Tab-separated table of N, CA, C and O in Angstrom:
chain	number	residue	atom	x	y	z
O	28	UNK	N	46.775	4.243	49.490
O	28	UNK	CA	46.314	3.166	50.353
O	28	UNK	C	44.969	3.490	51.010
O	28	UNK	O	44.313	2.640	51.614
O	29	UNK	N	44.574	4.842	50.849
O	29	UNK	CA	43.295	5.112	51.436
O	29	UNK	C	42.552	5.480	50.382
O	29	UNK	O	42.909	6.548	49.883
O	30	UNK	N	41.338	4.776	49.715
O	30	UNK	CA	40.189	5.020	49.141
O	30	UNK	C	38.999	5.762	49.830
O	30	UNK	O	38.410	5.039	50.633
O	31	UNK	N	38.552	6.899	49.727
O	31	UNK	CA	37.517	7.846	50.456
O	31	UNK	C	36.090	7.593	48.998
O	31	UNK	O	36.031	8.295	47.988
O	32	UNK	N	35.486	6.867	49.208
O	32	UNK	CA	34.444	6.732	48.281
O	32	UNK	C	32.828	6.182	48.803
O	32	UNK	O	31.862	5.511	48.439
O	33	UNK	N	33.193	6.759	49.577
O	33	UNK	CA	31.862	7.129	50.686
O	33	UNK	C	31.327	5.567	51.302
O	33	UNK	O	32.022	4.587	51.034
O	34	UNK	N	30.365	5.437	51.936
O	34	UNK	CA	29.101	4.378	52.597
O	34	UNK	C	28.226	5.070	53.139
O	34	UNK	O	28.164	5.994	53.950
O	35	UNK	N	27.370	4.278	52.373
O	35	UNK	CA	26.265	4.113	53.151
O	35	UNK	C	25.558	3.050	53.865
O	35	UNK	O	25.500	1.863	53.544
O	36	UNK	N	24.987	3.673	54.957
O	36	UNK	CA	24.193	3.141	56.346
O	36	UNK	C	22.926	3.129	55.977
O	36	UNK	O	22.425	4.234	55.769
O	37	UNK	N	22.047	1.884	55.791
O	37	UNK	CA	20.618	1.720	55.952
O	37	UNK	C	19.979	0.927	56.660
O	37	UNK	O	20.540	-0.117	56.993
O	38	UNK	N	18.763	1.166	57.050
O	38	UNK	CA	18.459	-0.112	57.397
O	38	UNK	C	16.467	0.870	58.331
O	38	UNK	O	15.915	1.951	58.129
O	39	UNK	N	16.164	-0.263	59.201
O	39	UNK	CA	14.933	0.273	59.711
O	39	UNK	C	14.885	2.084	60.541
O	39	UNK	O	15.787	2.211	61.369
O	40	UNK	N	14.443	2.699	60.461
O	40	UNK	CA	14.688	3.308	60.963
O	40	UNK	C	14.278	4.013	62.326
O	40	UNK	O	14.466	5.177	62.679
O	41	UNK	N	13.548	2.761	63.107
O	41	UNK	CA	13.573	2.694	64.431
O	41	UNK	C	14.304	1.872	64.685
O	41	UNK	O	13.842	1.112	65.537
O	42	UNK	N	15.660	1.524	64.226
O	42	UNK	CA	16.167	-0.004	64.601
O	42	UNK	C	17.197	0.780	65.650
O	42	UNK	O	17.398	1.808	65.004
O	43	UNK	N	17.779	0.885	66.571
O	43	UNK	CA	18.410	0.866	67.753
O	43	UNK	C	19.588	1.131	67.348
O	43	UNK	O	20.329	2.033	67.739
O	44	UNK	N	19.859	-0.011	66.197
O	44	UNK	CA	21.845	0.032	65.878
O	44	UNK	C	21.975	1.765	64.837
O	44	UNK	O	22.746	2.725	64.852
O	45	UNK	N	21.050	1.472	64.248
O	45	UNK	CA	20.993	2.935	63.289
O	45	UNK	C	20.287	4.107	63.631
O	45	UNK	O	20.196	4.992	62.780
O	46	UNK	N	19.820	4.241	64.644
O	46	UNK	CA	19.898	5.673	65.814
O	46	UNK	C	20.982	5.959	66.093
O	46	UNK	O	21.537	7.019	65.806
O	47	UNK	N	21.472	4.984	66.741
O	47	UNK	CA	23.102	5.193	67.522
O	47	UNK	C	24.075	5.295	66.538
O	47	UNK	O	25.143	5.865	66.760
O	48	UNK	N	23.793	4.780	65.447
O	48	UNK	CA	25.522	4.984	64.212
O	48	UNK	C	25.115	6.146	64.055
O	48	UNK	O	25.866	6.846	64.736
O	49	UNK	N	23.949	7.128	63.283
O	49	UNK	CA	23.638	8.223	63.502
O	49	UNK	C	23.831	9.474	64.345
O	49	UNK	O	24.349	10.541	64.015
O	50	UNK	N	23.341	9.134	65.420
O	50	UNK	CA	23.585	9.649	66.326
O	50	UNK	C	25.376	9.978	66.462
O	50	UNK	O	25.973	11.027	66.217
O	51	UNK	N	25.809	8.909	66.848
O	51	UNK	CA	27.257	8.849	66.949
O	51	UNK	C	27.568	9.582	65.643
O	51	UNK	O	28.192	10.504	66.167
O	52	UNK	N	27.617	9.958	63.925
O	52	UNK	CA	28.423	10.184	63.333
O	52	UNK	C	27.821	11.878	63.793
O	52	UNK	O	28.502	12.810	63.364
O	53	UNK	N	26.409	12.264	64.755
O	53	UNK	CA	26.189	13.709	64.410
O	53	UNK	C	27.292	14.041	65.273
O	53	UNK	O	28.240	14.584	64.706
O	54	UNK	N	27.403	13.818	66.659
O	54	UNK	CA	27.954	13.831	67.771
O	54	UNK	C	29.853	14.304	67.289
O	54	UNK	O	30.582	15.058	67.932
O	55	UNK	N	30.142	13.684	66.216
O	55	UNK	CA	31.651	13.577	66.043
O	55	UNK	C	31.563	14.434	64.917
O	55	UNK	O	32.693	14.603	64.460
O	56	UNK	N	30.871	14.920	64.409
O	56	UNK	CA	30.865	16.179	63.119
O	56	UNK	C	30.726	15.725	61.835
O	56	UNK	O	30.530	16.457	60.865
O	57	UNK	N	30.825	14.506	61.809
O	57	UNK	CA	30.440	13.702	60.277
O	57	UNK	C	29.352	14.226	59.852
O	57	UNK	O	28.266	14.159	60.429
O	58	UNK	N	29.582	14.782	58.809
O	58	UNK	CA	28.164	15.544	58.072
O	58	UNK	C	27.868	13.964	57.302
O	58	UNK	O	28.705	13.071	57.433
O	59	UNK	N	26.723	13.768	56.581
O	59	UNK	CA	26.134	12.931	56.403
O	59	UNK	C	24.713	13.156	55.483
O	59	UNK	O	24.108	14.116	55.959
O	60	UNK	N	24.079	12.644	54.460
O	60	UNK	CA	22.980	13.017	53.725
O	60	UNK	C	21.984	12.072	54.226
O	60	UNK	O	22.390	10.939	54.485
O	61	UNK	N	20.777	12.338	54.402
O	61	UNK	CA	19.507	11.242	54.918
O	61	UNK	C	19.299	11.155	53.177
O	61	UNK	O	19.647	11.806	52.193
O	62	UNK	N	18.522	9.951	53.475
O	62	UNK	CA	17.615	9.279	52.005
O	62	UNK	C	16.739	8.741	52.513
O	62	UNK	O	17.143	8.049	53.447
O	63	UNK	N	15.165	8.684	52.298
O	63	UNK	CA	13.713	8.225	52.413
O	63	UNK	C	13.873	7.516	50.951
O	63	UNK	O	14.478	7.993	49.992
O	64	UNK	N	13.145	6.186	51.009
O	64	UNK	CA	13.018	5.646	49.921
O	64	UNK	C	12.930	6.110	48.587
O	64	UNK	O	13.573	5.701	47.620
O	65	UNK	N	11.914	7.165	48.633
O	65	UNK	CA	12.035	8.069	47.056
O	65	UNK	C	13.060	8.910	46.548
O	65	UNK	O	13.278	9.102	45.352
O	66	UNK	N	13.912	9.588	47.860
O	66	UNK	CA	15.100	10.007	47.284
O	66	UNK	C	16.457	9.320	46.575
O	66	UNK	O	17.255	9.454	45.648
O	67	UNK	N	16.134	8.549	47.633
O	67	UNK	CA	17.638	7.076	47.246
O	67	UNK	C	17.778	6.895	45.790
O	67	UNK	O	18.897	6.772	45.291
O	68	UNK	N	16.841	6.876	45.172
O	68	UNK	CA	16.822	6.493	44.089
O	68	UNK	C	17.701	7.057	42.862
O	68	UNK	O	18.285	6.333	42.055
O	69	UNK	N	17.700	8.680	42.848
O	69	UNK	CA	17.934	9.870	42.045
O	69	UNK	C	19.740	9.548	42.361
O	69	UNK	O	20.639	10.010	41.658
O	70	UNK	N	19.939	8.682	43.542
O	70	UNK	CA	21.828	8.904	43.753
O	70	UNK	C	22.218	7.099	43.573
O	70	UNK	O	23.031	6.676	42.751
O	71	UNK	N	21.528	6.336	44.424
O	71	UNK	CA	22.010	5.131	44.355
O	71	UNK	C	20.790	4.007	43.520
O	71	UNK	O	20.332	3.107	44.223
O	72	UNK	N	20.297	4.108	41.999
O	72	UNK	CA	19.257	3.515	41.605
O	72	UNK	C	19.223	2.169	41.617
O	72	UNK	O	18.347	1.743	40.864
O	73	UNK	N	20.086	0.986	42.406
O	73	UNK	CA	19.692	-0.108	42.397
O	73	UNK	C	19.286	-0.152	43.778
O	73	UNK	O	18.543	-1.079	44.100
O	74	UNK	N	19.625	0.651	44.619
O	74	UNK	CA	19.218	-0.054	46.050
O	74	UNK	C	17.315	0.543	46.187
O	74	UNK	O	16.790	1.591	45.811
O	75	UNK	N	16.746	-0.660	46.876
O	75	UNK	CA	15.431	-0.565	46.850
O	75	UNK	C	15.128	0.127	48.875
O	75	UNK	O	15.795	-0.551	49.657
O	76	UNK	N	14.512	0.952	49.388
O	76	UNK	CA	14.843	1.076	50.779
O	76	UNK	C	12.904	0.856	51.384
O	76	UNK	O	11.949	1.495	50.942
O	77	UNK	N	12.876	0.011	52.228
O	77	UNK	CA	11.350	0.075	52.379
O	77	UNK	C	10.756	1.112	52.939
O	77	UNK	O	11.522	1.794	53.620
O	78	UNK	N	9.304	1.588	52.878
O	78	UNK	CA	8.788	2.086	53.349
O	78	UNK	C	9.356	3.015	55.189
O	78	UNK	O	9.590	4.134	55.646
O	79	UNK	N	9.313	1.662	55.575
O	79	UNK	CA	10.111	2.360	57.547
O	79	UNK	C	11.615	2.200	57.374
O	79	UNK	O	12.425	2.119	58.298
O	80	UNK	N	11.862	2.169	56.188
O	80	UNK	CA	14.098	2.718	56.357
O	80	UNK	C	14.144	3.535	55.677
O	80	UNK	O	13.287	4.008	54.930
O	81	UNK	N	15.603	3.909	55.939
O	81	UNK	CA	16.504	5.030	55.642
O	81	UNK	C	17.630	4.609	55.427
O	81	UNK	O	18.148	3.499	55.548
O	82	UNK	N	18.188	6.142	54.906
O	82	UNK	CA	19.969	5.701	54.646
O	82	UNK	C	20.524	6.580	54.610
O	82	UNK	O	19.990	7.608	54.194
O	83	UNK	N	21.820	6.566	55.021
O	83	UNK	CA	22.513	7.969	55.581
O	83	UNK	C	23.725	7.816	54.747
O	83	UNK	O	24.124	6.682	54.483
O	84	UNK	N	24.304	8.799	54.338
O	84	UNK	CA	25.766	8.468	53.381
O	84	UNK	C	26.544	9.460	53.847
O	84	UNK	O	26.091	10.451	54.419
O	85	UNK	N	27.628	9.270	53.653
O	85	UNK	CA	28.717	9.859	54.803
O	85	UNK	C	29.950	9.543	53.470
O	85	UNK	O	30.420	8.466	53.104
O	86	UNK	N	30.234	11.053	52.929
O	86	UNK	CA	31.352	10.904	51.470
O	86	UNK	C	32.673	10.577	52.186
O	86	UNK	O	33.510	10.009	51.484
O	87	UNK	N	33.020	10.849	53.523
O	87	UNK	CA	34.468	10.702	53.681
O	87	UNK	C	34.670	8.956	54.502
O	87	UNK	O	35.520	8.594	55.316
O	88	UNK	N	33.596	8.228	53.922
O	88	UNK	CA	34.357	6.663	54.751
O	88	UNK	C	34.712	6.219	53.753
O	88	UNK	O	34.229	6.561	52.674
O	89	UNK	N	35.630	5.362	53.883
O	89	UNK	CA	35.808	3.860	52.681
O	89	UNK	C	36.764	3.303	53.285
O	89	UNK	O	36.837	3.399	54.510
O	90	UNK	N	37.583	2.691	52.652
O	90	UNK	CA	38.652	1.931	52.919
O	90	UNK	C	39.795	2.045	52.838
O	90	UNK	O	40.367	2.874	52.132
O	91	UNK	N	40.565	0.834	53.894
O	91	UNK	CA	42.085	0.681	53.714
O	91	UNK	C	43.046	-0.109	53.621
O	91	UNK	O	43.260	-0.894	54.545
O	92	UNK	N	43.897	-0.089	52.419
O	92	UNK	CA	44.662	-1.165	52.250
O	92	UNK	C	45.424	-1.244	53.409
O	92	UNK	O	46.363	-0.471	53.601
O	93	UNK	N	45.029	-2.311	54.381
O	93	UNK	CA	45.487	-2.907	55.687
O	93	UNK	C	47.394	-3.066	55.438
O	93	UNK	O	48.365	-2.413	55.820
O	94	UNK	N	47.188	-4.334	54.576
O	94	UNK	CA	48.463	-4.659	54.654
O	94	UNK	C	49.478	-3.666	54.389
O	94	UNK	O	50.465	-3.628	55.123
O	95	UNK	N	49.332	-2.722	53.265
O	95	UNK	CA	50.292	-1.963	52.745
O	95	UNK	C	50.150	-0.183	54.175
O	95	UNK	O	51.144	0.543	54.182
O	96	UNK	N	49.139	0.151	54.982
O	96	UNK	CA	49.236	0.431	55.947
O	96	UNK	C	50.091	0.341	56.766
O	96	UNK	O	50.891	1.196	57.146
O	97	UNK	N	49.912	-1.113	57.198
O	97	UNK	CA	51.225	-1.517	58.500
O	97	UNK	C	52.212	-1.274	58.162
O	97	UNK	O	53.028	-0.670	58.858
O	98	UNK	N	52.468	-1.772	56.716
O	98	UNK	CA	53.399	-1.917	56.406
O	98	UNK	C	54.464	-0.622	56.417
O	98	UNK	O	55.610	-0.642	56.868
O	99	UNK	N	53.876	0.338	55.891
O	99	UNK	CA	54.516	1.730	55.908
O	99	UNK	C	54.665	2.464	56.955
O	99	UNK	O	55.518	3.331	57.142
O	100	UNK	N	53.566	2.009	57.865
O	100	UNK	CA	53.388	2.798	59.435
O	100	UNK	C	55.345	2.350	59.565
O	100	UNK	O	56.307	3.116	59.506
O	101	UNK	N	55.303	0.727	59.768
O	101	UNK	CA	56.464	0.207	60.814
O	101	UNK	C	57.359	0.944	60.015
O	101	UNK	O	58.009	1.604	60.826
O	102	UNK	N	57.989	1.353	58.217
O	102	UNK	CA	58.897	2.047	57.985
O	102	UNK	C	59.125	3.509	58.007
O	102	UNK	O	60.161	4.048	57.617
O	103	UNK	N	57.960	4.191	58.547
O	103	UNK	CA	57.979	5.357	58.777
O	103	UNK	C	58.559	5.694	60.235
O	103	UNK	O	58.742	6.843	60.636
O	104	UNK	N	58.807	4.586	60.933
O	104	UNK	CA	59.073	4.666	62.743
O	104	UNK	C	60.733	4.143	62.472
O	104	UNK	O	61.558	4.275	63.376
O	105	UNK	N	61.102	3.555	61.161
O	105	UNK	CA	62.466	3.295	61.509
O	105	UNK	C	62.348	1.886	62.291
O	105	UNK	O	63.451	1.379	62.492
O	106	UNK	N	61.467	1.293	62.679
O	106	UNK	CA	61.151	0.340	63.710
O	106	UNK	C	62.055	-1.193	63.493
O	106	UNK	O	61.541	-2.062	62.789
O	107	UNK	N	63.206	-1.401	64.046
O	107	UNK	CA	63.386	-3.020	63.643
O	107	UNK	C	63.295	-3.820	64.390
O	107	UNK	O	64.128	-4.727	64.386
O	108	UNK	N	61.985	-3.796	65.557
O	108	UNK	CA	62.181	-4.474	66.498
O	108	UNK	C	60.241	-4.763	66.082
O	108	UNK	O	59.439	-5.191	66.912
O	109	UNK	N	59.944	-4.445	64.842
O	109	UNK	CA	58.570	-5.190	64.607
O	109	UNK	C	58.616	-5.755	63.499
O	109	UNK	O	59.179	-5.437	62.452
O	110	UNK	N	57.499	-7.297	63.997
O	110	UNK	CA	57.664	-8.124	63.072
O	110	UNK	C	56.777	-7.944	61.980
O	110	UNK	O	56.644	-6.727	62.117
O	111	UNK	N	56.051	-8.225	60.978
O	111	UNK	CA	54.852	-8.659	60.565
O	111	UNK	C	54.201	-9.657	59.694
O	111	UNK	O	54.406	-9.492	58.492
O	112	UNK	N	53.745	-10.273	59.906
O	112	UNK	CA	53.488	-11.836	58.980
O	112	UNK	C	51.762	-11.392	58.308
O	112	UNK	O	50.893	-10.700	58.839
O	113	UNK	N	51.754	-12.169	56.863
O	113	UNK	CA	50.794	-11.797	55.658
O	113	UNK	C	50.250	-13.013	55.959
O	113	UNK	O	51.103	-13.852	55.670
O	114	UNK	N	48.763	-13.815	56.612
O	114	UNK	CA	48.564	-15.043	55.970
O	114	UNK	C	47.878	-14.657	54.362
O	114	UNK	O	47.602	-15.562	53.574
């Protein structure tokens, strides 16, 4: 239910929101790779990054199957006093 197949973060790199995601992943120990436009290329060759961005990749994010999550959390607690509805 958990896929670890990394993200990456780009964008300007005086932009405010991507100092602080930065910042924040050094702060919490997330190791993380920088990319300048010419490097990006050699790992992710469709993304184009301009001149003033960057991009940071971080191998341990991805995703999670939500539903099948809950779902196992509530049978791992024994729980019959939770509900849960799928729209």
């Amino acid at each position: 239910i958990l896929f670890e197949s990394g993200l990456i973060f780009f964008g300007d790199r005086a932009s405010s929101n991507l100092i602080s995601l930065v910042q924040g992943l050094r702060e919490n120990g997330v190791e993380q790779e920088e990319f300048d436009p010419s490097s990006v290329a050699g790992v992710f060759p469709e993304l184009r990054l301009g001149s003033n961005e960057a991009g940071y990749f971080t191998r341990d994010a991805g995703w999670v199957q939500a539903e099948k999550a809950v779902r196992y959390s509530v049978q791992l607690t024994n729980c019959t006093l939770v509900a849960t509805r799928v729209d």
